[in-house]
Short mmCIF file of C-alpha atoms in Angstrom, two decimals:
data_model
loop_
_atom_site.label_atom_id
_atom_site.label_comp_id
_atom_site.label_asym_id
_atom_site.label_seq_id
_atom_site.Cartn_x
_atom_site.Cartn_y
_atom_site.Cartn_z
CA MET A 1417 85.53 97.31 75.10
CA GLU A 1418 86.07 98.98 71.83
CA ALA A 1419 83.59 101.95 72.94
CA GLN A 1420 85.69 102.55 76.25
CA SER A 1421 88.98 102.71 74.16
CA THR A 1422 87.48 105.48 72.07
CA THR A 1423 86.40 107.19 74.94
CA TRP A 1424 89.69 106.68 76.67
CA GLN A 1425 91.41 108.59 73.78
CA LYS A 1426 88.75 111.45 73.62
CA LEU A 1427 89.53 111.93 77.32
CA ILE A 1428 93.34 111.95 76.72
CA GLU A 1429 92.86 114.58 73.87
CA HIS A 1430 90.82 116.99 75.83
CA GLN A 1431 92.58 116.43 79.11
CA ASP A 1432 94.40 120.02 79.42
CA GLU A 1433 91.09 121.87 78.60
CA ILE A 1434 88.81 119.61 81.05
CA LEU A 1435 91.47 120.14 83.88
CA VAL A 1436 91.82 123.79 83.77
CA ASN A 1437 87.98 124.17 83.43
CA LEU A 1438 87.24 122.13 86.02
CA SER A 1439 90.01 123.37 88.53
CA ARG A 1440 88.70 126.74 88.10
CA SER A 1441 85.29 125.91 88.69
CA LEU A 1442 86.07 124.09 91.89
CA GLN A 1443 88.26 126.66 93.14
CA GLN A 1444 85.53 129.17 92.71
CA ARG A 1445 82.99 127.01 94.53
CA PHE A 1446 85.29 125.82 97.31
CA PRO A 1447 88.20 128.02 97.74
CA SER A 1448 89.48 126.46 100.85
CA VAL A 1449 90.73 123.40 98.82
CA ASP A 1450 93.73 123.44 96.33
CA TRP A 1451 92.03 121.86 93.47
CA GLN A 1452 94.78 122.11 91.20
CA GLY A 1453 96.78 119.36 93.11
CA TYR A 1454 93.91 117.15 93.33
CA VAL A 1455 91.83 117.45 90.04
CA PRO A 1456 94.74 115.91 87.64
CA ILE A 1457 94.73 112.73 90.17
CA LEU A 1458 91.12 112.59 90.06
CA TYR A 1459 90.97 112.82 86.46
CA LYS A 1460 93.76 110.17 85.87
CA HIS A 1461 91.86 107.70 88.01
CA ILE A 1462 88.73 108.40 85.75
CA THR A 1463 90.81 107.75 82.40
CA ARG A 1464 92.40 104.85 84.00
CA THR A 1465 89.05 103.25 84.86
CA VAL A 1466 87.80 104.15 81.26
CA LYS A 1467 90.82 102.06 80.06
CA THR A 1468 91.08 99.08 82.02
CA SER A 1469 87.14 98.89 83.33
CA ASP A 1470 88.55 98.37 86.86
CA THR A 1471 86.72 100.77 89.24
CA THR A 1472 88.51 99.63 92.44
CA LEU A 1473 91.37 102.13 92.48
CA SER A 1474 89.21 105.24 91.95
CA ALA A 1475 86.74 103.93 94.35
CA ARG A 1476 89.33 103.88 97.31
CA TYR A 1477 90.69 107.31 95.98
CA LEU A 1478 87.37 109.01 96.26
CA ASN A 1479 86.65 107.04 99.86
CA TRP A 1480 90.20 108.96 100.87
CA PHE A 1481 89.15 111.96 99.28
CA ASN A 1482 85.76 112.02 101.39
CA VAL A 1483 87.72 111.83 104.76
CA MET A 1484 90.25 114.82 103.54
CA VAL A 1485 87.64 116.95 102.52
CA LYS A 1486 85.16 116.07 105.46
CA ASN A 1487 87.57 117.57 107.65
CA ARG A 1488 88.12 120.59 105.28
CA LEU A 1489 84.88 121.65 104.02
CA ASN A 1490 82.58 119.55 106.52
CA ARG A 1491 80.74 118.04 104.01
CA GLU A 1492 79.88 114.37 103.90
CA ASN A 1493 80.13 112.23 100.56
CA PHE A 1494 81.21 114.96 99.02
CA SER A 1495 82.88 112.62 96.22
CA HIS A 1496 79.59 111.92 94.44
CA GLU A 1497 79.07 115.53 94.14
CA LEU A 1498 82.60 115.83 92.95
CA LEU A 1499 82.03 113.13 90.09
CA ASP A 1500 78.80 114.89 89.01
CA ILE A 1501 80.72 118.18 88.58
CA THR A 1502 83.63 116.42 86.63
CA HIS A 1503 80.95 114.60 84.35
CA GLN A 1504 79.31 117.89 83.45
CA HIS A 1505 82.61 119.56 82.43
CA ILE A 1506 83.67 116.27 80.49
CA ASN A 1507 80.11 116.38 78.89
CA GLN A 1508 80.90 119.61 77.33
CA LEU A 1509 83.78 118.30 75.15
CA VAL A 1510 82.78 114.76 74.09
CA ASN A 1511 80.05 113.52 71.78
CA SER A 1512 76.68 111.57 72.80
CA GLY A 1513 78.27 108.12 72.42
CA ASP A 1514 81.06 108.83 74.83
CA GLU A 1515 78.94 110.47 77.31
CA GLU A 1516 76.89 107.27 77.67
CA VAL A 1517 80.27 105.39 78.58
CA ILE A 1518 81.70 108.14 81.22
CA LYS A 1519 77.84 108.06 82.73
CA GLN A 1520 78.29 104.36 82.88
CA ILE A 1521 81.80 104.45 84.37
CA LEU A 1522 81.12 106.90 86.88
CA SER A 1523 77.72 105.37 88.17
CA GLU A 1524 80.06 102.00 88.62
CA ILE A 1525 82.71 103.94 90.19
CA LYS A 1526 80.11 105.30 92.82
CA SER A 1527 78.77 101.93 93.50
CA SER A 1528 81.89 100.74 94.13
CA SER A 1529 82.95 103.32 96.43
CA SER A 1530 79.98 102.45 98.71
CA GLN A 1531 81.10 98.72 98.92
CA ILE A 1532 84.72 99.05 99.59
CA PRO A 1533 85.44 99.37 103.38
CA LEU A 1534 86.70 102.79 104.49
CA ASP A 1535 90.43 102.80 105.74
CA ASP A 1536 90.54 103.41 109.82
CA HIS A 1537 91.78 106.95 109.87
CA GLU A 1538 90.99 107.24 113.59
CA THR A 1539 93.56 104.90 114.87
CA SER A 1540 96.97 106.19 115.39
CA ARG A 1541 99.70 104.34 113.44
CA LEU A 1542 101.94 104.75 116.58
CA ASP A 1543 101.30 101.92 119.00
CA VAL A 1544 103.55 101.84 121.89
CA THR A 1545 102.90 97.96 122.46
CA LEU A 1546 104.58 97.20 119.11
CA LYS A 1547 108.47 96.64 118.95
CA HIS A 1548 110.48 100.10 119.44
CA GLY A 1549 106.95 101.77 119.75
CA ASN A 1550 108.06 104.04 122.49
CA LEU A 1551 110.91 105.19 120.35
CA ALA A 1552 108.58 105.86 117.49
CA HIS A 1553 106.14 107.98 119.67
CA LEU A 1554 109.02 109.78 121.07
CA PHE A 1555 110.46 110.57 117.81
CA PHE A 1556 107.24 111.72 116.21
CA ASN A 1557 106.63 114.27 119.25
CA PHE A 1558 109.99 115.52 119.07
CA LEU A 1559 109.44 116.57 115.72
CA LEU A 1560 106.14 117.78 115.99
CA ASP A 1561 107.28 120.13 118.52
CA GLY A 1562 109.88 121.12 116.00
CA ASP A 1563 112.95 119.46 117.86
CA ARG A 1564 114.90 117.96 115.03
CA ASN A 1565 118.12 117.94 117.47
CA ALA A 1566 116.13 115.67 119.86
CA ALA A 1567 114.95 113.56 117.62
CA THR A 1568 118.30 113.17 115.99
CA LEU A 1569 119.93 112.23 119.35
CA LEU A 1570 117.35 109.77 119.91
CA ILE A 1571 118.18 107.98 116.82
CA LYS A 1572 121.92 108.20 117.69
CA ASP A 1573 121.42 106.55 120.84
CA ALA A 1574 119.18 103.76 119.45
CA ILE A 1575 122.14 102.75 117.24
CA SER A 1576 124.46 103.18 120.26
CA ASP A 1577 122.13 100.76 122.13
CA GLY A 1578 122.59 98.35 119.28
CA ILE A 1579 119.25 98.47 117.51
CA PRO A 1580 119.73 97.78 113.75
CA ILE A 1581 119.49 100.41 111.17
CA GLU A 1582 116.64 98.39 109.36
CA GLU A 1583 114.48 98.30 112.61
CA ILE A 1584 114.89 101.93 113.27
CA TYR A 1585 113.60 102.43 109.55
CA LEU A 1586 110.70 100.21 109.76
CA ASP A 1587 109.87 100.11 113.55
CA ILE A 1588 110.61 103.75 114.19
CA ILE A 1589 110.26 105.97 111.20
CA GLN A 1590 107.67 104.24 108.76
CA PRO A 1591 105.21 104.25 111.59
CA CYS A 1592 105.92 107.92 112.44
CA MET A 1593 105.40 108.91 108.48
CA GLU A 1594 101.88 106.93 108.45
CA GLU A 1595 100.95 108.87 111.39
CA VAL A 1596 102.00 112.24 109.62
CA GLY A 1597 99.85 111.17 106.68
CA ARG A 1598 96.97 110.17 108.80
CA LEU A 1599 96.97 113.08 111.00
CA TRP A 1600 97.37 115.37 107.47
CA GLU A 1601 94.14 113.75 106.08
CA LEU A 1602 92.15 114.66 109.42
CA ASN A 1603 93.19 118.21 108.54
CA LYS A 1604 95.17 117.78 112.38
CA LEU A 1605 98.41 118.95 110.70
CA THR A 1606 99.24 121.84 108.53
CA VAL A 1607 101.28 121.56 105.01
CA ALA A 1608 103.98 123.42 106.85
CA GLN A 1609 104.00 120.81 109.66
CA GLU A 1610 104.06 117.71 107.37
CA HIS A 1611 106.76 119.43 105.33
CA TYR A 1612 109.14 120.07 108.30
CA ILE A 1613 108.69 116.63 109.77
CA THR A 1614 109.36 115.16 106.54
CA ALA A 1615 112.65 117.21 105.80
CA ALA A 1616 113.69 116.78 109.45
CA THR A 1617 113.28 112.89 109.21
CA GLN A 1618 115.16 113.08 105.73
CA VAL A 1619 118.03 114.89 107.92
CA VAL A 1620 117.93 112.07 110.21
CA MET A 1621 118.31 109.53 107.72
CA SER A 1622 121.32 111.42 106.01
CA GLN A 1623 123.09 110.94 108.99
CA MET A 1624 122.88 107.26 109.13
CA THR A 1625 124.55 106.91 105.65
CA PRO A 1626 127.94 105.89 107.07
CA TYR A 1627 126.18 103.05 108.74
CA THR A 1628 124.96 101.96 105.42
CA PHE A 1629 128.13 101.21 103.72
CA LYS A 1630 130.08 99.32 106.40
CA THR A 1631 128.62 96.10 104.71
CA GLN A 1632 130.67 93.96 102.74
CA ARG A 1633 129.76 94.19 98.95
CA ASN A 1634 128.10 91.50 97.19
CA GLY A 1635 128.29 92.73 93.54
CA LYS A 1636 124.55 93.34 92.90
CA LYS A 1637 123.20 96.67 91.77
CA LEU A 1638 120.01 98.51 92.28
CA ILE A 1639 118.72 101.47 90.78
CA ALA A 1640 115.80 102.88 92.97
CA SER A 1641 113.35 105.77 91.96
CA SER A 1642 109.82 107.01 92.58
CA VAL A 1643 107.73 107.61 89.28
CA SER A 1644 107.14 110.95 87.62
CA ASN A 1645 105.11 113.33 89.50
CA ASP A 1646 105.69 111.37 92.62
CA LEU A 1647 107.12 113.51 95.75
CA HIS A 1648 107.07 110.82 98.01
CA GLU A 1649 110.56 109.98 98.47
CA LEU A 1650 111.02 108.61 102.05
CA GLY A 1651 109.85 105.30 101.38
CA ILE A 1652 112.07 104.47 98.56
CA ARG A 1653 114.88 106.18 100.31
CA MET A 1654 114.51 103.64 102.93
CA VAL A 1655 114.38 100.94 100.52
CA THR A 1656 117.62 101.99 99.16
CA ASP A 1657 119.54 102.22 102.32
CA ILE A 1658 118.36 98.88 103.50
CA PHE A 1659 119.66 97.26 99.98
CA GLU A 1660 123.01 99.14 100.62
CA LEU A 1661 123.04 97.61 104.08
CA ASP A 1662 122.74 94.07 102.57
CA GLY A 1663 125.86 94.85 100.38
CA TRP A 1664 124.01 96.27 97.41
CA ASP A 1665 125.62 99.00 95.16
CA THR A 1666 122.77 101.40 95.04
CA HIS A 1667 121.72 104.25 92.90
CA TYR A 1668 119.00 106.42 94.80
CA LEU A 1669 117.56 108.70 92.02
CA GLY A 1670 114.54 110.33 94.36
CA GLY A 1671 111.27 111.31 93.30
CA ASN A 1672 109.88 112.80 90.23
CA LEU A 1673 111.99 111.73 87.79
CA PRO A 1674 111.17 111.85 83.98
CA ILE A 1675 110.82 108.67 82.30
CA SER A 1676 113.36 109.35 79.90
CA SER A 1677 116.22 110.20 82.49
CA LEU A 1678 115.29 107.14 84.40
CA ILE A 1679 115.63 104.95 81.22
CA ASP A 1680 118.88 106.53 80.19
CA GLU A 1681 120.52 105.73 83.77
CA VAL A 1682 119.21 102.02 83.42
CA LYS A 1683 121.11 101.84 80.41
CA ARG A 1684 124.23 103.63 81.48
CA TRP A 1685 124.46 101.68 85.11
CA LYS A 1686 122.97 98.39 84.01
CA PRO A 1687 121.36 97.37 87.51
CA ASP A 1688 120.32 93.79 88.52
CA VAL A 1689 117.15 95.10 89.66
CA LEU A 1690 115.27 98.52 88.94
CA ALA A 1691 112.86 99.54 92.03
CA LEU A 1692 110.07 101.46 91.40
CA SER A 1693 107.98 103.32 94.08
CA VAL A 1694 104.18 104.23 93.10
CA THR A 1695 102.07 106.24 95.66
CA LEU A 1696 99.01 107.02 93.80
CA GLY A 1697 96.55 104.83 91.18
CA SER A 1698 97.11 107.87 88.97
CA GLN A 1699 100.60 107.39 88.59
CA LEU A 1700 100.12 103.63 87.34
CA ASP A 1701 100.29 104.24 83.57
CA ASP A 1702 103.64 106.06 84.22
CA VAL A 1703 104.86 102.65 85.92
CA GLU A 1704 103.44 100.52 83.06
CA ASP A 1705 105.38 102.76 80.51
CA ILE A 1706 108.49 102.37 82.15
CA ILE A 1707 108.06 98.52 82.33
CA ARG A 1708 107.18 98.35 78.63
CA GLU A 1709 110.33 100.57 77.70
CA ILE A 1710 112.68 98.59 79.81
CA LYS A 1711 111.63 95.34 78.65
CA SER A 1712 111.29 96.30 75.13
CA ARG A 1713 114.90 97.48 74.72
CA GLU A 1714 117.74 95.13 73.91
CA GLU A 1715 120.12 96.65 76.41
CA THR A 1716 117.82 96.97 79.23
CA HIS A 1717 115.47 93.96 78.97
CA GLN A 1718 117.44 91.42 81.11
CA VAL A 1719 116.83 94.17 84.33
CA LYS A 1720 114.37 92.78 86.72
CA VAL A 1721 111.83 95.32 87.70
CA MET A 1722 110.07 95.66 91.03
CA VAL A 1723 107.36 97.50 92.24
CA GLY A 1724 106.25 98.56 95.43
CA GLY A 1725 104.63 101.51 97.38
CA LYS A 1726 101.44 102.58 99.04
CA ILE A 1727 99.14 101.56 96.14
CA ILE A 1728 100.46 98.20 95.60
CA ASN A 1729 100.26 97.53 99.40
CA GLU A 1730 96.61 98.63 99.49
CA ASN A 1731 95.43 96.78 96.32
CA PRO A 1732 97.05 93.23 96.56
CA GLU A 1733 94.92 92.21 93.93
CA LEU A 1734 96.00 94.80 91.17
CA LYS A 1735 97.56 93.56 88.11
CA LEU A 1736 99.86 96.08 85.77
CA ASN A 1737 99.96 95.59 81.89
CA PRO A 1738 102.81 94.60 81.57
CA GLU A 1739 103.53 93.25 84.96
CA PRO A 1740 106.73 93.74 86.80
CA ASP A 1741 109.05 90.98 87.74
CA HIS A 1742 107.78 91.35 91.33
CA TYR A 1743 105.19 93.31 93.17
CA ALA A 1744 106.80 94.02 96.61
CA ARG A 1745 104.58 94.17 99.58
CA ASP A 1746 107.47 95.58 101.92
CA VAL A 1747 111.19 96.00 101.68
CA ARG A 1748 111.80 92.86 103.30
CA ASP A 1749 109.82 90.90 100.52
CA GLY A 1750 111.59 93.12 97.94
CA LEU A 1751 115.14 92.62 99.43
CA SER A 1752 114.47 88.68 99.62
CA TRP A 1753 113.03 88.28 95.90
CA ALA A 1754 115.79 90.64 94.78
CA ASN A 1755 118.56 88.56 96.39
CA ASN A 1756 117.11 85.30 94.84
CA SER A 1757 116.68 87.00 91.58
CA ALA A 1758 119.89 88.44 91.09
CA ALA A 1759 121.86 85.36 92.43
#
């Protein structure tokens, strides 16, 4: 472990240079992929594996990456080739002792990725047999056709018919967003389509705000935010609104918030619970830094920290260091725990 700790420090020390060189090399060889977006995520997964010896997150990311690249470059199992290219660039800047550690870690990641079952990318996330499944299907198709007004009217009619806001979020909007992600991974949606559907959904959700403030306040306070460099905001926005519906006073801080700004807001507003959303394994170091900061400060250590999101749901065995007060498997689980914790 001491050797891995030294190697991890070297990887952090040379990170910027490795990322620039690796991104440039991959962009020249495979120009149809935006490597500047993916290389930093891959590299953070590798450095975290060196730091923790846990290959699972890196392996799962590579399996996801294989699906994404297969449908863009028409190449099978490209992730192993990608690791080999990454290894070559790392070796140019580290010594022989570190080379052996990195070689072993990358070999273990490859082996782990071969053993982990692949996610089901072929089955639609829209199932008309589920509760409100027909409405979810209609909502998605309206947005896919670029008809935001029809999608908005559909949701307004659902509210008029007595469907609770929570069910609209979890049974209609959430499956649609999961379907957007699936189709994008398969290269069946363009980036522009994905951005439009996400932006239109945010507009629809904003029109439900008046309904969330009708509930009597319970005196409990929540701050909700995505971690640094996480641009996925819809999930944590839904969490915030559902807490608001339950009577909580909430501060929704959006995505990609610097850690220092988040800590300052926790100190200023003194919430009962801080809810953090994390999508990728590459963002877990930031989550741990936030928890460490919150729990080490006299003015914030009493704040309960709840962590949820895609990476938590997909990795139930995951343990952070330091750990949060609660790993939320979904919004209902998180709300139940928060109400008991802040009682």
